[in-house]
Short mmCIF file of C-alpha atoms in Angstrom, two decimals:
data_model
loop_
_atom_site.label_atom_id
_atom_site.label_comp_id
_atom_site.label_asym_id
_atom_site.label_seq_id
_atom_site.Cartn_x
_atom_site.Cartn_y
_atom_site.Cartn_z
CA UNK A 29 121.93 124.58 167.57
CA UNK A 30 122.05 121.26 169.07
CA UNK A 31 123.21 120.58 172.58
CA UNK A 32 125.39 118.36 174.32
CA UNK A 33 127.41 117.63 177.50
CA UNK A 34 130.66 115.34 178.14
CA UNK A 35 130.96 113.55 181.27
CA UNK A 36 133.68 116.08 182.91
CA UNK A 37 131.61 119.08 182.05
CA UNK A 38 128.88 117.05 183.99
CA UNK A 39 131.45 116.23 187.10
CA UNK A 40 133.17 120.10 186.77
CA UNK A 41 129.44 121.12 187.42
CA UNK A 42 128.72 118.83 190.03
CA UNK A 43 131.64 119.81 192.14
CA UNK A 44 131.04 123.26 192.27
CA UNK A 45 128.76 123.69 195.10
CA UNK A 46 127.28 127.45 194.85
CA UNK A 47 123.99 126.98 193.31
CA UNK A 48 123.87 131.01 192.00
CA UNK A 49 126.73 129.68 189.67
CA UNK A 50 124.91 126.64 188.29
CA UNK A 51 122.05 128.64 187.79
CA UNK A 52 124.26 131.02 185.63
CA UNK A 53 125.50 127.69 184.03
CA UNK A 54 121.97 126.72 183.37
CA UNK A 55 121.26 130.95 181.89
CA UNK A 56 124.11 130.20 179.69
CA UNK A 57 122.94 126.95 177.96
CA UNK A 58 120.07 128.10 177.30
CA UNK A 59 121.57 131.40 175.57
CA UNK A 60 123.69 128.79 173.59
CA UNK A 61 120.18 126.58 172.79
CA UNK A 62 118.52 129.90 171.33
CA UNK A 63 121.20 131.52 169.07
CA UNK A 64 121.14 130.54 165.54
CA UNK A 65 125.05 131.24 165.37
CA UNK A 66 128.18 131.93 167.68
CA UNK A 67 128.70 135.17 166.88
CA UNK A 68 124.97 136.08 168.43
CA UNK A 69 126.49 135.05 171.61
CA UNK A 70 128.84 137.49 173.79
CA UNK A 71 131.86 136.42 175.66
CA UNK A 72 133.07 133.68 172.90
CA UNK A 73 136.33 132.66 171.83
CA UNK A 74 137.89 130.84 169.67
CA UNK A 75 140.85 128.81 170.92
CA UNK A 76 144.34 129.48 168.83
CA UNK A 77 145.65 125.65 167.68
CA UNK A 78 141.93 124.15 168.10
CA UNK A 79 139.84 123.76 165.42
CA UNK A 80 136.72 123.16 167.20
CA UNK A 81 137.56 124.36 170.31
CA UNK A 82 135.76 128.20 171.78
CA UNK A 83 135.80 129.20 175.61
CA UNK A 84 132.54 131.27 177.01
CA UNK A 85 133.88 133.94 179.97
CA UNK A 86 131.49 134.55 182.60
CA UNK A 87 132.96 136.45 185.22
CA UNK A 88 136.16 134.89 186.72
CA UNK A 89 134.85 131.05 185.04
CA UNK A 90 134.89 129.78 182.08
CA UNK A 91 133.08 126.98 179.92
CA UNK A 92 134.88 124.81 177.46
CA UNK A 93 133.51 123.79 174.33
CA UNK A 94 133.38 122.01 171.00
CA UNK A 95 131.48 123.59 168.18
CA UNK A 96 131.55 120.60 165.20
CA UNK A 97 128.39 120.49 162.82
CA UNK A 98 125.90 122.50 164.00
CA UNK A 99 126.22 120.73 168.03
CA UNK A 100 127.57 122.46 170.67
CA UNK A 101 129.86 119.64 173.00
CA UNK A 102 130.62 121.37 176.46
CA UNK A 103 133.47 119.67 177.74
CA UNK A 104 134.86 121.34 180.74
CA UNK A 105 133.62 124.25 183.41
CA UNK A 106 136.04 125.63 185.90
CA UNK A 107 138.09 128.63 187.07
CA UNK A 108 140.22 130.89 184.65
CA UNK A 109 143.01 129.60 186.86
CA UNK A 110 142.15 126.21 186.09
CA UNK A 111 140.09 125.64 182.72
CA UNK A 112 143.09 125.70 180.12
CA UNK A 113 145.32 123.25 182.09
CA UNK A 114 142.21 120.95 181.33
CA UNK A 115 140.54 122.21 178.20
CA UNK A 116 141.41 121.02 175.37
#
């Protein structure tokens, strides 16, 4: 699967400033970069109302993306708290 970022996803990552949780980020993408399919990855959900939108739980975060065409968009990265006031 292709890869590839928005901006805010970019900015959500750069704000957080614990470096063990980019690094779990980083773990994560690459998971994403290796499966052939979304259902080889654990922790995925499809979004109710959202085509093309899934969520990826790790711990108490979560990672927003797009899956259109074979490319994986992630869009946002933030608390559960926060993520679906933003996402999508």
């Amino acid at each position: 699967m292709r890869i590839s970022f928005l901006s805010g996803f970019e900015k959500d990552l750069a704000r957080s400033k614990d470096h063990a949780l980019a690094k779990i980020v980083f773990q994560c993408i690459q998971q994403f970069e290796q499966a052939d399919t979304l259902d080889e990855i654990p922790n995925v959900k499809k979004l109710k109302g959202h085509p093309t939108a899934y969520r990826y739980r790790k711990g108490k975060y979560r990672i927003g993306f797009f899956f259109e065409n074979d490319t994986i968009i992630f869009a946002a990265f933030a608390p559960r708290s926060k993520i679906y006031s933003k996402f999508p």
